[in-house]
Amino acid sequence: MHTCTDAFDCFVSRVLPKRTGPETVRLFRTLGSHVHLKPDRQLHYPDDEPTLVFLCDGATKLVAHASDHREQVLAFHFTGDLLTLPAHGAHSYTLEALVECDLMTFPYAQFLQAAEKHQQVLTQLLERSTVSLQRSREKTLTLGRKSALERVSSFLLSMAERIGRGEGSEVKLDLPMSRRDIADSLGLTIETVSRQFTLLRDQGLIRTQGRSGVTLLRVDELDRRAGHLRVAA
Amino acid sequence: MHTCTDAFDCFVSRVLPKRTGPETVRLFRTLGSHVHLKPDRQLHYPDDEPTLVFLCDGATKLVAHASDHREQVLAFHFTGDLLTLPAHGAHSYTLEALVECDLMTFPYAQFLQAAEKHQQVLTQLLERSTVSLQRSREKTLTLGRKSALERVSSFLLSMAERIGRGEGSEVKLDLPMSRRDIADSLGLTIETVSRQFTLLRDQGLIRTQGRSGVTLLRVDELDRRAGHLRVAA
DNA sequence: TTCGCTCCTTGATCTGGATCAATGAGATAC
DNA sequence: GTATCTCATTGATCCAGATCAAGGAGCGAA
């Protein structure tokens, strides 16, 4: 854990407003810590106070732990995402790297205090927090009321939106997470996830290349499988 | 839909900072609308732009709709809560009154603009949004990895925290929502919810009075049933 | 290239909660 | 009070997905 100029600069350009004064930048620099994580390693953070994390580069999963070794992936994050790790309450949370990651961490309370004079930073935090809430609500619907096939279809569409590369009518994905992570995110088992992948492949809606490569061939049909009300044109 | 001084005043005292200037108060007044909802009625709001809602008095549920008439309750809200209704995306959302409600609604974008000069309002919005996100994440774990009994126990504990009246070691609840609402919130059927209530009653952990009255007799045991990692002392 | 390991896929069986089907018990109207 | 209607409870059966159990395929190391 040391201060790395590159990661902090990345944070500055992506989160702070364009014309932030140098003394403010310096203030944020003193608050933040740069952390590099190897795949499968988790971020250690104080369990009594919330932490703000900016993911400069990489992909992570936020995991909640219940009793009895059960795990639930609450969210995946990718390069450029900003997230708040809550203090541990009835359950504990960990942030784990899916691939090599560079991140900047800040004590939440101090960050907020530093941001108070900079309305644009607050607005940005609020906006990103709203997006997270929105994603979390979509997930709630998925976990509460959808079948296995609908969950996997929703997952693929959501990933396409966030890390997909469109190629004509197709969307290519390089999933950084394992089948286990997907299962833990969708409230299913790896076997069930695998079976839905096979089903979608057999129906000609997706193609898979190796473990992580997925190509969405029929986004409109996937939308239908996902149980969405409005199907993208 | 008309301007009601009482509801607006309630909003002012609960959301705006103590010493907000009268011209700012006037600005918010022009943006907000007071709405009274009878039980089971839903709030109508534009589906292309997000709306901010302050619940002056009452209790509501935020419902997501998937295809095929399936519904998922995303959250319950009580007097004093502030919530953001998203623009409709892949799914549609409605806010429905559980009891008689008074609420103030604001167009989200305009509200934010008006709040920009008032850092304390932004901070408050952010804080409340973070609490919502936190609750939503707890719900994700509940829906993804918990059994029916754990879900119902978690639900009762969560309600105890928000609307419970402690009486000695007991906590009394007057649930404003039906078994159907609870089921739709927990991703279960009303039959299953009912069976878990019966189970908890038979085990001496709760007592029920009529349809809405519930007394939690053994909070520690409920915590254990809820699958929480840390059991309250 | 081959080894070896982990992750993924496929198949057989089991089960928790859904579904189907009556009753029972609160609330509201009269 | 009592009629009525909705909501909640209880019981019987069913099924989607979990669990158990082998294989098979990708990928890194040597």
Coordinates of N, CA, C and O in Angstrom, one line a residue, chain B residues 54-141:
Chain B
F54 N -40.8 12.8 -1.1 CA -40.6 12.8 0.4 C -41.9 12.4 1.0 O -43.0 12.9 0.7
L55 N -41.8 11.3 1.8 CA -43.1 10.8 2.4 C -43.3 11.5 3.8 O -42.6 11.2 4.8
C56 N -44.2 12.5 3.7 CA -44.5 13.3 4.9 C -45.2 12.4 6.0 O -44.9 12.5 7.2
D57 N -46.1 11.6 5.6 CA -46.8 10.7 6.5 C -47.4 9.5 5.8 O -48.0 9.7 4.7
G58 N -47.3 8.4 6.4 CA -47.8 7.2 5.9 C -46.8 6.1 5.6 O -45.8 6.1 6.2
A59 N -47.2 5.1 4.8 CA -46.3 4.0 4.4 C -46.5 3.6 3.0 O -47.7 3.6 2.5
T60 N -45.5 3.4 2.2 CA -45.6 3.0 0.8 C -44.8 1.8 0.5 O -43.9 1.4 1.2
K61 N -45.1 1.2 -0.7 CA -44.2 0.2 -1.2 C -43.8 0.6 -2.6 O -44.6 1.2 -3.4
L62 N -42.5 0.3 -3.0 CA -42.0 0.5 -4.3 C -42.0 -0.8 -5.0 O -41.4 -1.8 -4.6
V63 N -42.8 -0.9 -6.1 CA -43.0 -2.2 -6.8 C -42.4 -2.2 -8.2 O -42.5 -1.2 -8.9
A64 N -41.6 -3.3 -8.5 CA -41.1 -3.4 -9.9 C -42.0 -4.5 -10.6 O -42.4 -5.4 -10.0
H65 N -42.2 -4.2 -11.9 CA -43.1 -5.1 -12.6 C -42.3 -5.8 -13.7 O -41.6 -5.1 -14.5
A66 N -42.3 -7.1 -13.8 CA -41.7 -7.8 -14.9 C -42.8 -8.3 -15.8 O -44.0 -8.0 -15.5
S67 N -42.4 -8.9 -16.9 CA -43.5 -9.4 -17.7 C -44.3 -10.5 -17.0 O -43.9 -11.0 -16.0
D68 N -45.5 -10.8 -17.5 CA -46.2 -12.0 -17.0 C -46.8 -11.6 -15.6 O -47.0 -12.5 -14.8
H69 N -47.1 -10.4 -15.4 CA -47.8 -9.9 -14.1 C -47.1 -10.3 -12.8 O -47.7 -10.2 -11.8
R70 N -45.8 -10.6 -12.9 CA -45.1 -10.8 -11.7 C -44.6 -9.5 -11.1 O -44.3 -8.6 -11.8
E71 N -44.8 -9.4 -9.8 CA -44.4 -8.2 -9.1 C -43.4 -8.5 -8.0 O -43.4 -9.5 -7.3
Q72 N -42.5 -7.5 -7.8 CA -41.5 -7.6 -6.8 C -41.5 -6.3 -6.0 O -41.3 -5.2 -6.6
V73 N -41.7 -6.4 -4.7 CA -41.6 -5.2 -3.9 C -40.1 -4.9 -3.6 O -39.4 -5.8 -3.0
L74 N -39.7 -3.8 -4.0 CA -38.3 -3.4 -3.9 C -37.9 -2.8 -2.6 O -36.9 -3.0 -2.0
A75 N -38.9 -2.1 -2.0 CA -38.7 -1.4 -0.7 C -40.0 -1.0 -0.1 O -40.9 -0.7 -0.8
F76 N -40.0 -0.9 1.2 CA -41.1 -0.2 1.9 C -40.6 1.1 2.4 O -39.4 1.2 2.7
H77 N -41.4 2.1 2.5 CA -41.0 3.4 3.0 C -42.0 3.8 4.1 O -43.2 3.6 4.0
F78 N -41.4 4.6 5.1 CA -42.3 5.1 6.2 C -42.1 6.6 6.3 O -41.2 7.2 5.7
T79 N -43.0 7.1 7.2 CA -42.9 8.6 7.5 C -41.5 9.1 7.6 O -40.7 8.6 8.4
G80 N -41.2 10.2 6.8 CA -39.9 10.8 6.9 C -38.9 10.3 5.9 O -37.9 10.9 5.7
D81 N -39.3 9.2 5.2 CA -38.3 8.7 4.2 C -38.3 9.6 2.9 O -39.3 10.2 2.5
L82 N -37.1 9.6 2.3 CA -36.9 10.3 1.0 C -36.5 9.3 0.0 O -35.7 8.4 0.3
L83 N -37.2 9.3 -1.2 CA -36.8 8.2 -2.2 C -36.8 8.8 -3.6 O -37.5 9.7 -3.9
T84 N -36.0 8.1 -4.4 CA -36.0 8.5 -5.8 C -36.6 7.5 -6.7 O -36.3 6.3 -6.6
L85 N -37.6 7.9 -7.5 CA -38.2 7.0 -8.4 C -37.5 7.1 -9.7 O -37.5 8.2 -10.3
P86 N -37.0 6.0 -10.2 CA -36.2 6.0 -11.5 C -37.1 6.1 -12.7 O -38.3 5.7 -12.6
A87 N -36.6 6.6 -13.8 CA -37.3 6.6 -15.0 C -37.4 5.1 -15.4 O -36.6 4.3 -15.0
H88 N -38.5 4.7 -16.1 CA -38.7 3.3 -16.4 C -37.7 2.8 -17.4 O -37.4 3.5 -18.4
G89 N -37.1 1.7 -17.2 CA -36.1 1.1 -18.1 C -36.6 -0.2 -18.6 O -37.7 -0.3 -19.2
A90 N -35.8 -1.2 -18.4 CA -36.2 -2.6 -18.8 C -37.5 -3.1 -18.0 O -38.2 -3.9 -18.5
H91 N -37.7 -2.5 -16.8 CA -38.9 -2.8 -16.1 C -39.5 -1.5 -15.7 O -39.0 -0.4 -15.8
S92 N -40.8 -1.6 -15.2 CA -41.5 -0.4 -14.8 C -41.7 -0.4 -13.3 O -41.7 -1.5 -12.7
Y93 N -41.8 0.7 -12.7 CA -41.9 0.8 -11.3 C -43.1 1.6 -10.9 O -43.5 2.6 -11.6
T94 N -43.7 1.3 -9.8 CA -44.8 2.1 -9.2 C -44.6 2.2 -7.7 O -44.1 1.4 -7.1
L95 N -45.1 3.4 -7.2 CA -45.1 3.6 -5.8 C -46.5 3.6 -5.3 O -47.4 4.3 -5.8
E96 N -46.8 2.6 -4.4 CA -48.2 2.5 -4.0 C -48.4 2.7 -2.5 O -47.5 2.3 -1.7
A97 N -49.5 3.3 -2.1 CA -49.7 3.6 -0.7 C -50.2 2.4 0.0 O -51.1 1.6 -0.5
L98 N -49.7 2.1 1.2 CA -50.2 1.0 2.0 C -51.3 1.5 3.0 O -52.2 0.7 3.3
V99 N -51.2 2.7 3.4 CA -52.2 3.4 4.2 C -52.3 4.8 3.6 O -51.7 5.1 2.6
E100 N -53.2 5.6 4.3 CA -53.3 7.0 3.8 C -51.9 7.7 3.8 O -51.3 7.6 4.9
C101 N -51.6 8.3 2.8 CA -50.2 9.0 2.7 C -50.3 10.4 2.2 O -51.1 10.8 1.4
D102 N -49.4 11.2 2.8 CA -49.1 12.5 2.3 C -47.7 12.6 1.8 O -46.8 12.2 2.5
L103 N -47.5 13.0 0.5 CA -46.2 13.1 0.1 C -45.9 14.3 -0.8 O -46.9 14.9 -1.3
M104 N -44.7 14.7 -0.8 CA -44.2 15.8 -1.7 C -43.4 15.2 -2.8 O -42.5 14.5 -2.5
T105 N -43.7 15.6 -4.0 CA -42.9 15.1 -5.2 C -42.2 16.3 -5.8 O -42.7 17.4 -5.9
F106 N -41.0 16.0 -6.3 CA -40.2 17.0 -7.0 C -39.6 16.4 -8.3 O -39.2 15.2 -8.2
P107 N -39.5 17.1 -9.4 CA -38.8 16.6 -10.5 C -37.3 16.5 -10.1 O -36.8 17.5 -9.6
Y108 N -36.7 15.4 -10.3 CA -35.4 15.1 -9.7 C -34.3 16.1 -10.2 O -33.6 16.7 -9.4
A109 N -34.3 16.3 -11.5 CA -33.2 17.2 -12.1 C -33.3 18.6 -11.5 O -32.3 19.2 -11.1
Q110 N -34.6 19.1 -11.5 CA -34.8 20.5 -11.0 C -34.4 20.6 -9.5 O -33.9 21.6 -9.1
F111 N -34.8 19.6 -8.8 CA -34.5 19.6 -7.3 C -33.0 19.6 -7.1 O -32.5 20.4 -6.3
L112 N -32.3 18.8 -7.9 CA -30.8 18.8 -7.8 C -30.2 20.1 -8.1 O -29.3 20.6 -7.4
Q113 N -30.8 20.7 -9.1 CA -30.2 22.1 -9.5 C -30.5 23.1 -8.4 O -29.6 23.8 -8.0
A114 N -31.6 23.0 -7.8 CA -32.0 23.9 -6.7 C -31.1 23.7 -5.5 O -30.8 24.6 -4.7
A115 N -30.7 22.4 -5.3 CA -29.9 22.0 -4.1 C -28.5 22.3 -4.3 O -27.7 22.2 -3.3
E116 N -28.0 22.5 -5.5 CA -26.6 22.7 -5.8 C -25.9 23.7 -4.9 O -24.7 23.5 -4.5
K117 N -26.6 24.7 -4.6 CA -26.0 25.8 -3.8 C -26.0 25.4 -2.3 O -25.5 26.1 -1.4
H118 N -26.7 24.3 -2.0 CA -26.9 24.0 -0.6 C -26.3 22.6 -0.3 O -27.0 21.6 -0.3
Q119 N -25.0 22.7 0.0 CA -24.3 21.5 0.2 C -24.9 20.5 1.2 O -24.9 19.3 1.1
Q120 N -25.6 21.1 2.2 CA -26.2 20.2 3.3 C -27.3 19.4 2.7 O -27.6 18.2 3.2
V121 N -28.0 19.9 1.7 CA -29.1 19.2 1.1 C -28.6 18.0 0.3 O -29.0 16.9 0.3
L122 N -27.5 18.3 -0.5 CA -26.8 17.3 -1.3 C -26.3 16.2 -0.4 O -26.5 15.0 -0.6
T123 N -25.7 16.6 0.7 CA -25.1 15.6 1.7 C -26.2 14.7 2.2 O -26.0 13.5 2.3
Q124 N -27.3 15.3 2.5 CA -28.4 14.6 3.0 C -29.0 13.6 2.0 O -29.3 12.4 2.3
L125 N -29.2 14.1 0.8 CA -29.6 13.2 -0.3 C -28.7 12.0 -0.4 O -29.1 10.9 -0.5
L126 N -27.4 12.3 -0.4 CA -26.4 11.3 -0.6 C -26.4 10.3 0.6 O -26.4 9.1 0.3
E127 N -26.6 10.8 1.8 CA -26.7 9.9 2.9 C -27.9 9.0 2.9 O -27.8 7.8 3.1
R128 N -29.0 9.5 2.5 CA -30.2 8.7 2.4 C -30.2 7.7 1.3 O -30.7 6.6 1.4
S129 N -29.5 8.2 0.2 CA -29.4 7.3 -0.9 C -28.5 6.1 -0.6 O -28.7 5.0 -1.0
T130 N -27.4 6.4 0.3 CA -26.5 5.3 0.7 C -27.2 4.3 1.6 O -27.0 3.1 1.5
V131 N -28.1 4.9 2.5 CA -28.9 4.0 3.4 C -29.8 3.1 2.5 O -29.9 1.9 2.7
S132 N -30.4 3.6 1.5 CA -31.3 2.9 0.6 C -30.5 1.8 -0.1 O -30.9 0.6 -0.2
L133 N -29.3 2.1 -0.6 CA -28.4 1.2 -1.2 C -28.0 0.1 -0.3 O -28.1 -1.1 -0.6
Q134 N -27.7 0.4 0.9 CA -27.4 -0.6 1.9 C -28.5 -1.5 2.2 O -28.3 -2.7 2.2
R135 N -29.7 -1.0 2.3 CA -30.9 -1.8 2.5 C -31.1 -2.8 1.3 O -31.4 -3.9 1.5
S136 N -30.9 -2.2 0.1 CA -31.1 -3.0 -1.1 C -30.1 -4.1 -1.2 O -30.4 -5.2 -1.6
R137 N -28.9 -3.8 -0.7 CA -27.9 -4.9 -0.7 C -28.2 -6.0 0.2 O -28.0 -7.2 -0.1
E138 N -28.7 -5.6 1.4 CA -29.1 -6.6 2.4 C -30.2 -7.5 1.8 O -30.3 -8.7 1.9
K139 N -31.1 -6.9 1.0 CA -32.2 -7.6 0.4 C -31.7 -8.5 -0.7 O -32.2 -9.6 -0.8
T140 N -30.6 -8.1 -1.4 CA -30.0 -9.0 -2.4 C -29.5 -10.2 -1.8 O -29.8 -11.3 -2.3
L141 N -28.8 -10.1 -0.6 CA -28.3 -11.3 0.0 C -29.5 -12.2 0.5 O -29.5 -13.4 0.3

